[in-house]
Coordinates of C-alpha atoms in Angstrom, one line a residue:
X79 CA -34.6 -49.0 -26.4
X80 CA -32.1 -48.0 -23.7
X81 CA -29.7 -45.1 -24.1
X82 CA -26.0 -45.4 -23.5
X83 CA -24.4 -43.1 -21.0
X84 CA -21.9 -40.6 -22.3
X85 CA -18.5 -41.0 -20.8
X86 CA -16.9 -37.8 -19.6
X87 CA -14.0 -36.6 -21.6
X88 CA -10.6 -36.1 -19.9
X89 CA -7.6 -34.2 -21.2
X90 CA -6.9 -31.3 -23.5
X91 CA -9.6 -30.7 -26.1
X92 CA -9.7 -27.7 -28.4
X93 CA -12.6 -28.6 -30.6
X94 CA -12.0 -27.4 -34.2
X95 CA -14.5 -24.7 -35.2
X96 CA -15.8 -24.4 -31.6
X97 CA -16.7 -20.7 -31.1
X98 CA -19.1 -20.1 -28.2
X99 CA -21.4 -17.1 -28.2
X100 CA -22.2 -17.2 -24.5
X101 CA -20.1 -18.5 -21.6
X102 CA -20.8 -18.9 -17.9
X103 CA -18.1 -19.2 -15.3
X104 CA -19.0 -20.6 -11.9
X105 CA -16.8 -19.3 -9.1
X106 CA -18.8 -18.3 -6.1
X107 CA -16.1 -17.5 -3.5
X108 CA -13.8 -16.8 -1.8
X109 CA -12.1 -13.5 -2.5
X110 CA -8.6 -14.9 -3.0
X111 CA -9.8 -17.7 -5.2
X112 CA -12.0 -15.3 -7.3
X113 CA -9.0 -13.0 -7.8
X114 CA -6.8 -15.9 -8.9
X115 CA -9.5 -17.0 -11.4
X116 CA -10.0 -13.6 -13.0
X117 CA -7.4 -14.4 -15.8
X118 CA -9.8 -17.1 -17.0
X119 CA -12.3 -14.4 -18.0
X120 CA -9.6 -12.3 -19.7
X121 CA -8.3 -15.3 -21.6
X122 CA -11.7 -16.3 -22.9
X123 CA -12.4 -12.8 -24.0
X124 CA -9.0 -12.7 -25.8
X125 CA -9.8 -16.0 -27.6
X126 CA -13.4 -15.2 -28.4
X127 CA -13.8 -11.4 -28.3
X128 CA -17.4 -11.5 -29.5
X129 CA -18.6 -14.0 -26.9
X130 CA -20.7 -12.8 -23.9
X131 CA -19.0 -13.9 -20.7
X132 CA -21.1 -14.2 -17.5
X133 CA -19.8 -14.9 -14.1
X134 CA -21.8 -16.3 -11.2
X135 CA -20.7 -15.6 -7.6
X136 CA -22.0 -14.5 -4.2
X137 CA -23.3 -11.0 -3.8
X138 CA -20.2 -9.5 -2.1
X139 CA -18.2 -9.9 -5.3
X140 CA -20.7 -8.0 -7.5
X141 CA -18.6 -4.8 -7.7
X142 CA -15.4 -6.6 -8.4
X143 CA -16.8 -8.7 -11.2
X144 CA -19.3 -6.2 -12.7
X145 CA -16.4 -3.8 -13.2
X146 CA -14.2 -6.3 -15.0
X147 CA -13.7 -5.5 -18.7
X148 CA -14.0 -9.1 -19.9
X149 CA -17.2 -9.9 -18.0
X150 CA -20.4 -8.8 -19.6
X151 CA -22.8 -9.8 -16.8
X152 CA -22.6 -10.6 -13.1
X153 CA -25.0 -13.3 -12.0
X154 CA -25.7 -13.7 -8.3
X155 CA -25.8 -17.1 -6.8
X156 CA -28.1 -17.1 -3.7
X157 CA -26.3 -17.9 -0.5
X158 CA -28.5 -17.5 2.5
X159 CA -32.1 -16.2 2.9
X160 CA -34.3 -15.7 6.0
X161 CA -36.3 -18.8 5.3
X162 CA -35.6 -22.1 3.6
X163 CA -38.5 -21.5 1.3
X164 CA -37.1 -18.2 0.2
X165 CA -33.7 -19.8 -0.5
X166 CA -35.4 -22.6 -2.6
X167 CA -37.3 -20.0 -4.6
X168 CA -34.1 -18.0 -5.3
X169 CA -32.3 -21.2 -6.4
X170 CA -35.2 -22.1 -8.7
X171 CA -35.1 -18.6 -10.2
X172 CA -31.4 -18.8 -10.6
X173 CA -31.6 -22.1 -12.4
X174 CA -34.4 -20.9 -14.7
X175 CA -32.3 -17.9 -15.5
X176 CA -29.3 -20.0 -16.4
X177 CA -31.3 -22.4 -18.6
X178 CA -32.9 -19.4 -20.3
X179 CA -29.5 -18.0 -21.4
X180 CA -28.7 -21.2 -23.4
X181 CA -25.0 -21.1 -22.7
X182 CA -22.6 -22.8 -25.2
X183 CA -19.9 -23.3 -22.6
X184 CA -20.0 -23.6 -18.8
X185 CA -16.9 -23.7 -16.7
X186 CA -17.2 -24.9 -13.1
X187 CA -14.2 -23.4 -11.3
X188 CA -15.8 -24.0 -7.9
X189 CA -15.9 -27.8 -8.0
X190 CA -18.6 -28.4 -5.3
X191 CA -21.9 -30.2 -5.3
X192 CA -24.1 -27.1 -5.7
X193 CA -22.0 -25.8 -8.6
X194 CA -21.9 -29.3 -10.2
X195 CA -25.7 -29.6 -10.0
X196 CA -26.2 -26.2 -11.6
X197 CA -23.7 -27.3 -14.3
X198 CA -25.7 -30.5 -14.9
X199 CA -29.0 -28.8 -15.1
X200 CA -27.9 -25.7 -17.0
X201 CA -28.5 -27.1 -20.5
X202 CA -25.1 -25.8 -21.6
X203 CA -23.6 -27.6 -24.7
X204 CA -20.2 -28.0 -23.1
X205 CA -20.0 -28.5 -19.3
X206 CA -16.4 -28.6 -18.0
X207 CA -15.3 -29.1 -14.4
X208 CA -12.2 -30.3 -12.4
X209 CA -11.3 -33.9 -12.0
X210 CA -10.7 -33.2 -8.3
X211 CA -14.2 -31.7 -7.7
X212 CA -15.5 -32.5 -4.3
X213 CA -18.9 -33.7 -2.9
X214 CA -19.4 -35.9 -5.9
X215 CA -19.4 -33.0 -8.4
X216 CA -17.1 -34.9 -10.8
X217 CA -20.0 -37.1 -11.7
X218 CA -22.0 -34.2 -13.1
X219 CA -19.6 -32.9 -15.8
X220 CA -19.4 -33.9 -19.4
X221 CA -15.7 -33.0 -19.6
X222 CA -13.2 -33.1 -16.8
X223 CA -9.8 -31.4 -16.4
X224 CA -6.9 -33.0 -14.6
X225 CA -5.6 -30.5 -12.0
X226 CA -2.0 -29.5 -12.5
X227 CA 0.6 -29.2 -9.7
X228 CA 0.6 -26.1 -7.5
X229 CA 0.5 -23.1 -7.2
X230 CA -3.3 -22.9 -6.9
X231 CA -3.8 -20.5 -9.8
X232 CA -2.7 -23.2 -12.2
X233 CA -5.9 -25.2 -11.6
X234 CA -7.8 -22.2 -13.1
X235 CA -5.4 -21.6 -16.0
X236 CA -5.7 -25.3 -16.9
X237 CA -9.2 -24.6 -18.2
X238 CA -7.8 -22.1 -20.7
X239 CA -5.2 -24.6 -21.8
X240 CA -7.8 -27.3 -22.2
X241 CA -9.8 -25.1 -24.5
X242 CA -6.7 -24.2 -26.6
X243 CA -6.6 -20.6 -25.5
X244 CA -3.1 -19.2 -26.3
X245 CA -1.1 -18.6 -23.2
X246 CA -0.1 -15.1 -22.2
X247 CA 0.6 -13.0 -19.1
X248 CA -2.1 -13.3 -16.4
X249 CA -4.5 -10.5 -17.0
X250 CA -6.6 -9.7 -13.9
X251 CA -8.4 -6.8 -15.6
X252 CA -8.4 -4.8 -12.3
X253 CA -8.7 -1.1 -12.3
X254 CA -7.6 1.2 -9.4
X255 CA -9.5 4.5 -8.8
X256 CA -7.7 7.6 -7.5
X257 CA -7.0 7.7 -3.8
X258 CA -9.4 9.8 -1.7
X259 CA -7.7 9.8 1.8
X260 CA -6.9 13.1 3.4
X261 CA -3.2 13.4 4.2
X262 CA -2.2 10.3 2.2
X263 CA -1.0 10.2 -1.4
X264 CA -0.2 7.4 -3.8
X265 CA 2.7 5.3 -2.6
X266 CA 3.2 7.1 0.7
X267 CA 1.8 4.5 3.1
X268 CA 1.8 0.8 4.0
X269 CA -1.4 -1.1 4.4
X270 CA -1.7 -3.5 7.3
X271 CA -4.5 -6.1 6.8
X272 CA -4.5 -8.2 10.0
X273 CA -7.6 -10.4 9.4
X274 CA -8.4 -13.7 7.8
X275 CA -11.3 -16.2 7.8
X276 CA -9.2 -18.7 9.8
X277 CA -8.1 -17.8 13.3
X278 CA -5.0 -19.9 12.8
X279 CA -3.9 -17.6 10.0
X280 CA -3.7 -14.5 12.2
X281 CA -0.4 -13.0 13.1
X282 CA -0.3 -12.0 16.8
X283 CA -2.1 -8.7 17.0
X284 CA 0.3 -7.1 19.4
X285 CA 3.0 -7.5 16.7
X286 CA 1.2 -5.0 14.4
X287 CA 1.6 -2.1 16.9
X288 CA 5.2 -3.1 17.6
X289 CA 5.9 -3.0 13.8
X290 CA 4.3 0.4 13.4
X291 CA 6.1 1.9 16.4
X292 CA 9.4 0.5 15.1
X293 CA 9.0 2.4 11.8
X294 CA 8.0 5.9 12.9
X295 CA 8.9 7.5 9.5
X296 CA 6.4 5.3 7.7
X297 CA 2.7 5.9 7.5
X298 CA 0.4 2.9 8.0
X299 CA -3.3 2.3 7.1
X300 CA -4.9 -0.6 8.9
X301 CA -8.0 -2.1 7.2
X302 CA -10.2 -5.2 7.3
X303 CA -13.1 -6.7 9.2
X304 CA -12.7 -8.8 12.4
X305 CA -12.4 -8.6 16.2
X306 CA -11.2 -5.2 17.3
X307 CA -7.8 -4.9 19.0
X308 CA -5.8 -1.7 20.0
X309 CA -3.5 -0.3 17.4
X310 CA -2.7 3.2 18.7
X311 CA 0.7 4.2 17.2
X312 CA 0.6 7.8 16.0
X313 CA 1.6 6.9 12.5
X314 CA -1.5 4.6 11.9
X315 CA -4.7 5.6 10.2
X316 CA -7.5 3.1 11.3
X317 CA -10.0 2.3 8.5
X318 CA -11.2 -1.0 9.9
X319 CA -14.8 -2.0 9.1
X320 CA -16.8 -2.6 6.0
X321 CA -15.5 -1.0 2.9
X322 CA -17.0 -1.0 -0.6
X323 CA -14.9 -3.2 -3.0
X324 CA -13.9 -0.2 -5.1
X325 CA -12.7 1.7 -2.1
X326 CA -10.7 -1.2 -0.7
X327 CA -9.2 -1.8 -4.2
X328 CA -8.2 1.9 -4.3
X329 CA -6.6 1.8 -0.8
X330 CA -4.6 -1.4 -1.7
X331 CA -3.7 -0.3 -5.2
X332 CA -2.2 3.0 -4.2
X333 CA -0.2 1.7 -1.3
X334 CA 3.6 1.4 -1.2
X335 CA 3.3 -2.1 0.3
X336 CA 0.8 -4.4 1.9
X337 CA 1.4 -6.7 5.0
X338 CA -0.9 -9.4 6.3
X339 CA -1.7 -13.1 6.5
X340 CA -2.8 -15.4 3.7
X341 CA -6.2 -13.7 2.9
X342 CA -8.2 -12.4 0.0
X343 CA -7.0 -8.8 0.2
X344 CA -3.4 -10.0 0.0
X345 CA -4.3 -11.8 -3.3
X346 CA -6.0 -8.6 -4.5
X347 CA -3.0 -6.4 -3.7
X348 CA -0.6 -8.9 -5.4
X349 CA -2.9 -8.9 -8.5
X350 CA -2.7 -5.1 -8.6
X351 CA 1.1 -5.3 -8.7
X352 CA 1.6 -3.8 -5.2
X353 CA 4.5 -5.2 -3.2
X354 CA 2.9 -7.6 -0.9
X355 CA 4.4 -9.4 2.2
X356 CA 2.3 -12.4 3.2
X357 CA 2.8 -14.2 6.6
X358 CA 2.2 -17.9 6.3
X359 CA 1.4 -20.3 9.1
X360 CA -1.1 -23.2 8.7
X361 CA -1.3 -22.9 4.9
X362 CA 1.4 -23.8 2.5
X363 CA 2.9 -20.8 0.6
X364 CA 3.9 -23.2 -2.2
X365 CA 0.3 -24.1 -2.7
X366 CA -1.7 -20.9 -2.0
X367 CA 0.7 -17.9 -2.1
X368 CA -0.6 -14.9 -4.1
X369 CA 0.7 -14.7 -7.6
X370 CA 2.7 -11.7 -8.7
X371 CA 6.2 -10.3 -9.3
X372 CA 6.2 -8.3 -6.1
X373 CA 5.1 -11.0 -3.7
X374 CA 7.3 -12.0 -0.7
X375 CA 6.4 -14.6 1.8
X376 CA 7.5 -15.3 5.4
X377 CA 7.0 -18.7 6.8
X378 CA 8.3 -20.0 10.1
X379 CA 10.1 -23.3 10.5
X380 CA 7.6 -24.8 13.0
X381 CA 7.5 -28.6 12.6
X382 CA 3.7 -28.7 12.6
X383 CA 3.3 -26.3 9.7
X384 CA 1.7 -26.4 7.3
X385 CA -1.2 -28.2 9.0
X386 CA -4.2 -26.8 7.1
X387 CA -6.1 -26.7 10.4
X388 CA -8.7 -24.0 11.3
X389 CA -8.0 -24.7 15.0
X390 CA -4.6 -25.0 16.5
X391 CA -4.1 -28.2 18.7
X392 CA -0.7 -27.1 20.0
X393 CA -0.1 -26.0 23.6
X394 CA 1.4 -22.8 22.3
X395 CA -1.3 -21.5 20.0
X396 CA -0.3 -20.7 16.5
X397 CA 3.4 -21.0 17.2
X398 CA 4.1 -21.1 13.5
X399 CA 3.1 -17.4 13.2
X400 CA 4.3 -16.3 16.6
X401 CA 7.8 -17.3 15.4
X402 CA 7.7 -14.6 12.7
X403 CA 8.7 -11.7 14.9
X404 CA 8.0 -8.0 14.2
X405 CA 11.8 -7.5 13.7
X406 CA 11.8 -10.0 10.8
X407 CA 8.8 -8.3 9.2
X408 CA 10.3 -4.8 9.8
X409 CA 13.5 -5.7 7.9
X410 CA 11.6 -7.2 5.0
X411 CA 9.3 -4.1 4.9
X412 CA 12.3 -1.7 5.0
X413 CA 13.8 -3.5 2.0
X414 CA 10.4 -3.4 0.1
X415 CA 10.0 0.3 0.8
X416 CA 13.5 1.1 -0.1
X417 CA 12.9 -0.4 -3.5
X418 CA 9.5 1.4 -3.8
X419 CA 10.9 4.8 -3.0

């Protein structure tokens, strides 16, 4: 006797009487995407307050997720190990741990092959993923969600709508610890975060010093990890380098404003409610801008943008961002700080 394959379900399904006791969210990276997906955990906890909610991600996001009030357990997904054998052992241990939890509901917000395979083998009663999952992952879900139009956060909130979770304000569940920086108080400084994973997202570095020097009455804190470049204005405190997530959150959350490219810290600042000015080049602000009432975007009119390229093919590299001059950013920042103070 041969079995008949179960056809994946598509659309909005809020099963009557469905009340999961244990839920797993798969969203491994990156920081900006994890931030935008946090309201999913808050919404699930609001709908099923007695359910245990676990979140699987890469190790760098442990602090962020373990501190979240709606998340009961952080589960690390192994990323890289010294040997291939060590990685396979960690993956096998990870899968065994997931199967042992006997989840009632698994949401794959990552939508890649590795998350889809984990979803398939998890043993969860309901396994839900996105219709636009990549690398063949859409074949591994029992239920699929049709992605809504931009902005990007909507593709995460669609999971809540599919499950019949009542809509409400996006709750990121983020907490900001008191500031511990000598000479700086809450709301007295502007954060400059000049780095991003794509080189094509970087605003010309010389512009940051020009910006700081043109606003001598403002105090600036520069932070982030990436290639070093000089930023020697007297009103700049340099905190570049590795920072624990809680400390980075405290610095961003207590700032008067944050300026930088399309990157994870910009999304974090926006989610904290801090006025955030984001400089867009190769990516489309209509698709990936941070979500928040205090977000402003600057995007040049270069004909080649947005190109979504990690390498710029133009003769004048990254002209899209070079066209956003320090004077333009200065005027926007002055307006933001006037409102803040």
